[in-house]
Amino acid sequence: MADQCTEIRHSFPSKMLLKHRRPISLLVVLLLAAGCIYFTAGYISYGFRAIRYTNMVMQTPKPVVIHHNPRGKNESIACVVENSVGGSCDGLGFASMVLQTIDDITTCLARGFVPTVIWADCDYCGPPGNGQNYWTWYFEGRNEDIVQEAKTRVCMGPHRIPYTTPSVYLTQPEARGELVDFRFVDMKNKVTEYFQPITAETRALVNYVISGYLKPSARMTNMVDSFYQSYHMADSINIGVHVRLKEGHAREMKLYHQTPPKLQEFLQVVERLTNDIAAKHPGREIRIFLASDLDEVIKEFKSKFGKDRVLHIGAFRGETLEDHWQRKDTGQLLGDQVFSDILLMSKCDHLVHDESNVASVTYYFNPNLQSHYVSGNAADFRRLNAQPRFDPEELFRQAVARETRNMVLPDWKDSWVRFNAWFRVLGEFWFFEKGLYMGDLTCFYKNIKWSKCRNEFLRSKFVSNSHMKELTGL
């Protein structure tokens, strides 16, 4: 009897399923169809939203929204630079963020607004959303109170999708890119499309903005000064050397039609430079401050020039540098290390370098720093070490004029650039490729909750060109 009951229990579900197989099969098919329809509809809807967001981001020279504060008493227009909102999701470097910030600050100034900077979340910031402005971790804060006091504030979100309208620093009509894209090399006669080369005028204008808005914080200044004094750099002729040899940097240079130099080329340039300095300044101590991403580079330099002559800070390098991306708590320490390298190299008399945004920021911080661009030729050396044709005030006046023209007369190619951006976004979307466009948009809409104009950003309330002209009094 027990065996018979067991047999009945085992066979009962099978018989029931067999008996009702047709309605069950139909139910499964309907559920699968409903799931597919739901997934497809959601996917298509997301795609259309991506197009809409792309269009909105490209409506103005930069993604800008206006926030009106009825309680505000200050008539000046506050310009909040928030490039960390959309540029910090995929390992954007410290120097790149600084260059984007400088570009945005200059744009604010050229439009007659009062700039202030907020870094809420980035790879070298602390925990997001805790109310901390991590810009002040590295730099002195400027005009922070105006965010709440001004009747009107505009928020500069992430850097724009390239390259819808010219950067305030872009002076060559046939070139492209923002300040973060500018190169030490001049590729004008080598490729069809090229980023603008850095010029003496670029350097002078950037340094003009740095002197007013990027003063290092007391914490950073104390760290750097302590190292500078401890190793007697003040009594020496100092050569700053920046060497990046990791594979990722090599791929980046090849992408821009450039051949990355070998370590031996850096060593040769430094050797020639030390010999020239020794001949011109006999008896003077020569020190080499080295910033590199590999321990092997430091070892080779010390072997070549001596342990006492080659200086460097303790920093993440090699595999340790890769590991830090997995640990949010090390982000600020990495930022400290990169900024310390920049400030110490900017205190040197000479800079040996190749293409790098760290080298660019260093070069801008000290307008008297002599560039020794490893991949450069005689024309590059003359351009990079030339004196600007105009003083900083005149260069800023020219920047204001450029920004005004770009707002009044939109580029006739804007519609094509927008169509191209749509095409790229959809291509990345449909083929599940996280590229430049989709990555920027995804990061932007992930992080706008930290924005001082978050409600306007969430409603896609981007300012129109006519509104921008009104704000700037055009």
Coordinates of C-alpha atoms in Angstrom, one line a residue:
M1 CA 0.0 0.0 0.0
A2 CA 2.8 2.4 0.9
D3 CA 4.6 1.6 -2.4
Q4 CA 1.3 2.2 -4.3
C5 CA 0.9 5.7 -2.6
T6 CA 4.5 6.6 -3.5
E7 CA 3.9 5.6 -7.1
I8 CA 0.7 7.8 -7.2
R9 CA 2.5 10.8 -5.7
H10 CA 5.4 10.6 -8.2
S11 CA 3.2 10.1 -11.2
F12 CA 0.4 12.6 -10.4
P13 CA 2.2 15.9 -11.5
S14 CA 3.4 14.2 -14.8
K15 CA -0.1 13.2 -15.7
M16 CA -1.5 16.6 -14.9
L17 CA 1.2 18.4 -17.0
L18 CA 0.6 16.0 -19.8
K19 CA -3.2 16.5 -19.6
H20 CA -2.9 20.3 -19.7
R21 CA 0.2 20.6 -21.9
R22 CA -1.5 22.8 -24.6
P23 CA -2.7 25.6 -22.3
I24 CA 0.6 25.5 -20.3
S25 CA 2.6 25.7 -23.6
L26 CA 0.4 28.6 -24.7
L27 CA 1.0 30.3 -21.4
V28 CA 4.7 29.9 -21.6
V29 CA 4.7 31.3 -25.2
L30 CA 2.6 34.3 -24.1
L31 CA 4.9 35.0 -21.2
L32 CA 8.0 34.8 -23.4
A33 CA 6.3 37.1 -26.0
A34 CA 5.3 39.6 -23.3
G35 CA 8.8 39.6 -21.9
C36 CA 10.3 40.2 -25.3
I37 CA 7.9 43.0 -26.1
Y38 CA 8.6 44.6 -22.7
F39 CA 12.3 44.3 -23.2
T40 CA 12.2 45.5 -26.8
A41 CA 9.9 48.4 -26.0
G42 CA 12.1 49.4 -23.0
Y43 CA 15.3 49.1 -25.2
I44 CA 13.8 51.2 -28.0
S45 CA 12.5 53.8 -25.4
Y46 CA 16.0 54.0 -23.9
G47 CA 17.5 54.4 -27.3
F48 CA 15.2 57.4 -28.0
R49 CA 16.0 58.9 -24.7
A50 CA 19.7 58.5 -25.5
I51 CA 19.1 60.5 -28.7
R52 CA 17.1 63.1 -26.9
Y53 CA 19.8 63.5 -24.2
T54 CA 22.5 63.7 -26.9
N55 CA 20.5 66.5 -28.6
M56 CA 20.1 68.4 -25.3
V57 CA 23.7 68.1 -24.4
M58 CA 24.7 69.5 -27.8
Q59 CA 22.2 72.5 -27.8
T60 CA 24.7 75.0 -26.4
P61 CA 28.5 75.5 -26.4
K62 CA 28.6 73.5 -23.2
P63 CA 25.8 71.8 -21.2
V64 CA 24.5 74.7 -19.2
V65 CA 21.4 75.1 -17.2
I66 CA 20.0 78.1 -15.3
H67 CA 18.8 78.0 -11.7
H68 CA 16.9 81.0 -10.3
N69 CA 17.1 81.6 -6.6
P70 CA 14.3 83.9 -5.4
R71 CA 16.0 84.3 -2.0
G72 CA 19.3 85.4 -3.6
K73 CA 20.6 89.0 -3.1
N74 CA 23.7 89.0 -5.3
E75 CA 23.1 90.3 -8.8
S76 CA 26.2 88.7 -10.2
I77 CA 25.7 85.4 -12.1
A78 CA 27.3 82.5 -10.3
C79 CA 28.9 80.0 -12.7
V80 CA 29.3 76.6 -11.1
V81 CA 31.9 74.4 -12.7
E82 CA 30.9 70.8 -12.1
N83 CA 32.8 68.8 -14.6
S84 CA 33.2 65.9 -12.2
V85 CA 29.5 65.3 -12.6
G86 CA 30.1 63.8 -16.1
G87 CA 33.8 63.1 -16.4
S88 CA 34.6 60.9 -13.5
C89 CA 33.1 57.5 -14.3
D90 CA 35.8 55.9 -16.4
G91 CA 39.2 56.6 -14.9
L92 CA 39.6 60.2 -16.1
G93 CA 43.0 61.3 -14.8
F94 CA 43.6 64.1 -12.3
A95 CA 45.5 66.3 -14.8
S96 CA 42.7 65.8 -17.4
M97 CA 40.1 66.9 -14.9
V98 CA 42.2 70.0 -14.0
L99 CA 42.5 71.0 -17.7
Q100 CA 38.7 70.6 -18.2
T101 CA 38.1 72.7 -15.1
I102 CA 40.5 75.4 -16.4
D103 CA 38.6 75.4 -19.8
D104 CA 35.3 75.8 -18.0
I105 CA 36.5 78.5 -15.6
T106 CA 37.8 80.5 -18.6
T107 CA 34.5 80.1 -20.4
C108 CA 32.7 81.4 -17.3
L109 CA 35.0 84.4 -17.1
A110 CA 34.6 85.1 -20.9
R111 CA 30.8 85.2 -20.5
G112 CA 31.1 87.6 -17.6
F113 CA 30.0 85.2 -14.9
V114 CA 31.6 84.6 -11.5
P115 CA 33.2 81.0 -11.4
T116 CA 33.4 78.6 -8.6
V117 CA 34.3 74.9 -8.8
I118 CA 32.7 71.9 -7.2
W119 CA 34.1 68.4 -7.5
A120 CA 31.6 66.0 -5.9
D121 CA 32.7 62.6 -7.2
C122 CA 35.8 61.4 -9.0
D123 CA 38.4 58.7 -8.9
Y124 CA 40.6 60.8 -6.6
C125 CA 37.8 62.2 -4.5
G126 CA 36.4 60.8 -1.3
P127 CA 32.9 59.3 -0.8
P128 CA 30.3 60.9 -3.1
G129 CA 27.3 62.7 -1.7
N130 CA 28.7 63.7 1.7
G131 CA 28.6 67.4 1.0
Q132 CA 32.4 67.7 0.6
N133 CA 33.7 69.8 -2.2
Y134 CA 36.9 67.9 -3.1
W135 CA 38.2 70.7 -5.3
T136 CA 39.2 72.4 -2.0
W137 CA 41.1 69.3 -1.0
Y138 CA 43.6 70.3 -3.7
F139 CA 43.0 74.0 -4.4
E140 CA 41.8 77.0 -2.4
G141 CA 38.1 77.6 -2.8
R142 CA 37.0 80.7 -4.7
N143 CA 33.5 82.4 -4.6
E144 CA 31.9 79.4 -2.8
D145 CA 29.3 81.6 -1.0
I146 CA 28.0 83.0 -4.3
V147 CA 26.3 79.6 -5.1
Q148 CA 23.7 80.3 -2.4
E149 CA 23.8 84.1 -2.6
A150 CA 23.3 84.8 -6.3
K151 CA 19.8 85.3 -7.7
T152 CA 20.9 83.4 -10.8
R153 CA 23.4 80.6 -11.2
V154 CA 24.4 78.7 -14.3
C155 CA 25.9 75.2 -13.9
M156 CA 28.5 74.0 -16.3
G157 CA 28.0 70.2 -16.4
P158 CA 30.3 67.7 -18.0
H159 CA 32.6 68.7 -20.8
R160 CA 30.6 68.7 -24.1
I161 CA 30.5 65.9 -26.5
P162 CA 33.3 66.8 -28.9
Y163 CA 33.5 68.9 -30.9
T164 CA 30.3 70.9 -31.5
T165 CA 31.6 74.4 -30.9
P166 CA 35.1 75.7 -30.4
S167 CA 36.7 75.8 -27.0
V168 CA 37.5 79.3 -25.7
Y169 CA 41.2 78.3 -26.2
L170 CA 40.8 77.1 -29.8
T171 CA 42.3 79.7 -32.1
Q172 CA 42.9 77.7 -35.3
P173 CA 39.6 77.3 -37.2
E174 CA 40.7 74.0 -38.9
A175 CA 41.9 72.4 -35.6
R176 CA 39.6 70.8 -33.0
G177 CA 39.4 69.8 -29.4
E178 CA 39.3 71.4 -25.9
L179 CA 42.2 72.4 -23.8
V180 CA 42.4 68.8 -22.4
D181 CA 43.0 67.6 -26.0
F182 CA 45.8 70.1 -27.0
R183 CA 49.1 68.4 -28.0
F184 CA 52.7 69.4 -27.7
V185 CA 53.2 68.3 -31.2
D186 CA 51.9 70.2 -34.3
M187 CA 50.1 67.7 -36.5
K188 CA 48.7 70.3 -38.9
N189 CA 50.6 69.1 -42.0
K190 CA 50.6 65.4 -41.0
V191 CA 47.0 64.4 -40.6
T192 CA 43.6 65.6 -42.0
E193 CA 42.0 66.2 -38.6
Y194 CA 44.2 67.3 -35.7
F195 CA 44.0 68.7 -32.2
Q196 CA 45.4 72.2 -31.8
P197 CA 49.0 72.4 -30.8
I198 CA 50.0 74.1 -27.6
T199 CA 51.3 77.6 -28.2
A200 CA 53.0 80.3 -26.1
E201 CA 49.7 82.2 -26.2
T202 CA 47.8 79.1 -24.9
R203 CA 50.3 78.8 -22.1
A204 CA 50.1 82.5 -21.1
L205 CA 46.3 82.5 -21.0
V206 CA 46.1 79.3 -19.0
N207 CA 48.7 80.6 -16.5
Y208 CA 46.7 83.8 -16.2
V209 CA 43.6 81.7 -15.1
I210 CA 45.8 79.5 -12.9
S211 CA 47.2 82.5 -11.1
G212 CA 43.7 83.7 -10.1
Y213 CA 41.7 80.4 -9.6
L214 CA 44.0 77.4 -9.1
K215 CA 46.1 78.3 -6.1
P216 CA 47.2 75.0 -4.4
S217 CA 45.6 74.4 -1.0
A218 CA 47.8 75.0 2.1
R219 CA 47.9 71.3 2.7
M220 CA 49.4 70.6 -0.8
T221 CA 51.7 73.6 -0.5
N222 CA 53.1 72.4 2.8
M223 CA 53.7 68.8 1.4
V224 CA 55.5 70.1 -1.7
D225 CA 57.6 72.7 0.1
S226 CA 58.7 70.2 2.7
F227 CA 60.0 67.8 0.0
Y228 CA 61.6 70.7 -1.9
Q229 CA 63.5 71.9 1.1
S230 CA 64.4 68.5 2.5
Y231 CA 66.2 67.5 -0.7
H232 CA 67.9 70.9 -1.2
M233 CA 66.2 71.6 -4.5
A234 CA 66.3 75.3 -3.8
D235 CA 70.2 75.2 -4.0
S236 CA 70.3 73.2 -7.3
I237 CA 69.5 73.4 -10.9
N238 CA 66.6 71.1 -11.2
I239 CA 65.4 69.0 -14.2
G240 CA 61.9 67.7 -14.0
V241 CA 61.3 64.5 -15.9
H242 CA 57.9 62.9 -16.7
V243 CA 58.0 59.4 -18.2
R244 CA 54.9 57.4 -19.0
L245 CA 55.6 54.0 -20.6
K246 CA 52.6 51.9 -19.7
E247 CA 50.9 50.1 -22.6
G248 CA 47.7 52.2 -22.2
H249 CA 49.6 55.4 -22.9
A250 CA 51.4 53.9 -25.9
R251 CA 48.0 52.9 -27.4
E252 CA 46.7 56.4 -26.8
M253 CA 49.6 58.0 -28.7
K254 CA 49.2 55.6 -31.6
L255 CA 45.6 56.5 -31.8
Y256 CA 46.7 60.1 -32.4
H257 CA 49.2 59.1 -35.1
Q258 CA 52.2 59.5 -32.8
T259 CA 55.0 57.1 -32.0
P260 CA 55.6 56.7 -28.2
P261 CA 59.3 57.2 -27.3
K262 CA 61.4 54.6 -25.6
L263 CA 63.0 54.9 -22.2
Q264 CA 66.4 55.2 -23.8
E265 CA 65.3 58.4 -25.6
F266 CA 64.4 60.1 -22.3
L267 CA 67.8 59.0 -20.8
Q268 CA 69.6 60.5 -23.8
V269 CA 67.8 63.9 -23.6
V270 CA 68.5 64.1 -19.8
E271 CA 72.1 63.2 -20.3
R272 CA 72.6 65.9 -23.0
L273 CA 70.8 68.4 -20.8
T274 CA 72.9 67.6 -17.7
N275 CA 76.1 67.9 -19.7
D276 CA 75.0 71.3 -21.1
I277 CA 74.1 72.6 -17.6
A278 CA 77.4 71.4 -16.2
A279 CA 79.3 73.2 -18.9
K280 CA 77.5 76.4 -18.4
H281 CA 77.3 76.3 -14.6
P282 CA 80.4 74.5 -13.4
G283 CA 80.2 73.5 -9.7
R284 CA 76.4 73.8 -9.5
E285 CA 74.5 70.8 -8.2
I286 CA 72.1 69.3 -10.6
R287 CA 69.1 67.3 -9.4
I288 CA 66.6 65.3 -11.4
F289 CA 63.0 65.1 -10.1
L290 CA 61.4 62.0 -11.7
A291 CA 57.7 61.4 -12.1
S292 CA 57.0 58.0 -13.7
D293 CA 54.3 55.2 -13.7
L294 CA 56.9 52.4 -13.5
D295 CA 59.4 51.4 -10.9
E296 CA 61.7 50.1 -13.6
V297 CA 62.1 53.7 -14.9
I298 CA 63.2 55.0 -11.6
K299 CA 65.7 52.1 -11.2
E300 CA 67.2 52.8 -14.6
F301 CA 67.5 56.6 -14.0
K302 CA 69.2 56.0 -10.6
S303 CA 71.6 53.6 -12.3
K304 CA 72.4 56.1 -15.0
F305 CA 72.6 59.3 -13.0
G306 CA 73.2 58.3 -9.4
K307 CA 70.9 57.6 -6.5
D308 CA 71.5 60.9 -4.8
R309 CA 70.8 63.0 -7.9
V310 CA 67.5 61.3 -8.9
L311 CA 64.6 62.4 -6.6
H312 CA 61.0 61.1 -6.5
I313 CA 58.1 60.9 -4.2
G314 CA 56.6 57.6 -2.9
A315 CA 53.7 56.8 -5.2
F316 CA 51.6 54.1 -6.8
R317 CA 53.3 52.6 -9.8
G318 CA 53.0 49.6 -12.0
E319 CA 50.6 46.9 -10.7
T320 CA 50.0 49.0 -7.5
L321 CA 48.7 51.8 -9.8
E322 CA 46.3 49.4 -11.5
D323 CA 45.1 48.1 -8.1
H324 CA 44.1 51.5 -6.8
W325 CA 41.1 51.7 -9.2
Q326 CA 39.5 48.9 -7.3
R327 CA 39.9 50.7 -4.0
K328 CA 37.9 53.9 -3.6
D329 CA 39.7 54.7 -0.3
T330 CA 43.0 55.2 -2.1
G331 CA 41.6 57.8 -4.6
Q332 CA 42.6 61.0 -2.6
L333 CA 46.1 59.6 -2.0
L334 CA 46.5 59.1 -5.8
G335 CA 45.4 62.6 -6.4
D336 CA 47.9 63.9 -3.8
Q337 CA 50.7 62.0 -5.5
V338 CA 49.9 63.2 -9.1
F339 CA 49.4 66.9 -7.9
S340 CA 52.6 66.7 -5.9
D341 CA 54.5 65.5 -9.0
I342 CA 53.0 68.4 -11.0
L343 CA 53.9 71.0 -8.4
L344 CA 57.4 69.7 -7.9
M345 CA 58.1 69.5 -11.6
S346 CA 56.8 73.0 -12.0
K347 CA 59.4 74.2 -9.5
C348 CA 62.2 72.9 -11.8
D349 CA 64.2 74.9 -14.3
H350 CA 63.7 72.3 -17.2
L351 CA 61.0 69.8 -18.0
V352 CA 61.8 66.7 -20.0
H353 CA 58.6 65.1 -21.2
D354 CA 56.5 63.7 -24.0
E355 CA 52.7 63.9 -24.7
S356 CA 50.9 63.9 -21.3
N357 CA 48.3 66.0 -19.6
V358 CA 50.4 65.8 -16.4
A359 CA 53.2 67.5 -18.4
S360 CA 50.7 70.0 -19.9
V361 CA 49.5 71.1 -16.4
T362 CA 53.1 71.3 -15.2
Y363 CA 54.1 73.4 -18.3
Y364 CA 51.1 75.8 -17.6
F365 CA 51.8 76.2 -13.9
N366 CA 55.3 77.7 -14.6
P367 CA 55.5 80.0 -17.6
N368 CA 59.3 80.1 -17.4
L369 CA 59.8 76.4 -17.3
Q370 CA 61.9 75.3 -20.3
S371 CA 60.3 72.5 -22.3
H372 CA 62.4 69.6 -23.7
Y373 CA 59.8 67.6 -25.6
V374 CA 61.3 64.2 -26.3
S375 CA 59.3 63.6 -29.5
G376 CA 59.6 67.2 -30.8
N377 CA 61.7 68.7 -33.5
A378 CA 63.3 72.1 -33.8
A379 CA 60.0 73.8 -34.8
D380 CA 58.2 72.3 -31.8
F381 CA 61.0 73.5 -29.4
R382 CA 60.8 77.1 -30.8
R383 CA 57.0 77.1 -30.5
L384 CA 56.9 75.7 -27.0
N385 CA 59.6 77.9 -25.6
A386 CA 58.7 81.1 -27.3
Q387 CA 57.4 84.3 -25.7
P388 CA 53.7 85.1 -26.2
R389 CA 52.9 87.8 -28.8
F390 CA 50.4 89.4 -26.4
D391 CA 50.2 90.0 -22.7
P392 CA 47.7 87.9 -20.6
E393 CA 45.1 90.7 -20.4
E394 CA 45.0 91.1 -24.2
L395 CA 44.8 87.3 -24.7
F396 CA 41.8 87.2 -22.3
R397 CA 40.1 90.0 -24.3
Q398 CA 40.6 87.9 -27.5
A399 CA 39.1 84.9 -25.7
V400 CA 36.1 86.9 -24.7
A401 CA 35.7 88.0 -28.4
R402 CA 35.9 84.4 -29.6
E403 CA 33.4 83.2 -27.1
T404 CA 31.0 86.0 -28.0
R405 CA 31.3 85.2 -31.7
N406 CA 30.7 81.5 -31.1
M407 CA 27.4 82.2 -29.3
V408 CA 26.2 84.7 -31.9
L409 CA 27.1 82.8 -35.0
P410 CA 26.6 79.0 -34.6
D411 CA 28.8 76.8 -36.8
W412 CA 27.0 75.8 -40.0
K413 CA 28.3 72.2 -39.4
D414 CA 26.5 71.9 -36.1
S415 CA 23.6 69.9 -37.6
W416 CA 26.0 67.4 -39.2
V417 CA 28.0 67.1 -35.9
R418 CA 24.7 66.5 -34.0
F419 CA 23.6 63.8 -36.6
N420 CA 27.0 62.2 -36.3
A421 CA 26.7 62.1 -32.5
W422 CA 23.2 60.5 -32.7
F423 CA 24.6 57.9 -35.1
R424 CA 27.5 57.2 -32.7
V425 CA 25.3 57.0 -29.7
L426 CA 22.9 54.5 -31.4
G427 CA 25.8 52.5 -32.7
E428 CA 27.3 52.1 -29.2
F429 CA 23.8 51.5 -27.8
W430 CA 22.6 48.8 -30.2
F431 CA 26.0 46.9 -30.2
F432 CA 26.5 47.1 -26.5
E433 CA 29.7 49.1 -26.9
K434 CA 30.5 51.5 -24.1
G435 CA 32.2 54.2 -26.2
L436 CA 33.0 57.9 -25.8
Y437 CA 29.5 59.2 -26.4
M438 CA 27.4 56.6 -24.6
G439 CA 29.9 56.6 -21.7
D440 CA 29.7 60.4 -21.3
L441 CA 25.9 60.4 -21.4
T442 CA 25.6 57.5 -19.0
C443 CA 28.0 59.1 -16.5
F444 CA 26.3 62.4 -16.8
Y445 CA 22.8 61.1 -16.0
K446 CA 24.2 58.9 -13.2
N447 CA 25.9 61.7 -11.4
I448 CA 23.7 64.8 -11.9
K449 CA 22.2 64.1 -8.5
W450 CA 25.2 65.8 -7.0
S451 CA 24.7 69.0 -9.2
K452 CA 23.8 72.3 -7.8
C453 CA 21.3 72.5 -10.7
R454 CA 20.2 68.9 -10.4
N455 CA 16.5 69.6 -10.9
E456 CA 17.1 71.5 -14.1
F457 CA 19.4 68.8 -15.4
L458 CA 16.9 66.1 -14.5
R459 CA 14.2 67.9 -16.5
S460 CA 16.7 68.5 -19.4
K461 CA 16.2 72.2 -18.9
F462 CA 19.3 73.2 -20.9
V463 CA 19.8 76.8 -21.7
S464 CA 19.2 77.9 -25.3
N465 CA 21.6 80.2 -27.2
S466 CA 19.1 83.0 -27.0
H467 CA 19.0 82.6 -23.2
M468 CA 22.8 82.6 -23.0
K469 CA 23.0 85.8 -25.1
E470 CA 20.5 87.4 -22.7
L471 CA 22.5 86.4 -19.7
T472 CA 25.7 87.7 -21.2
G473 CA 24.1 91.0 -22.3
L474 CA 24.4 90.3 -26.1

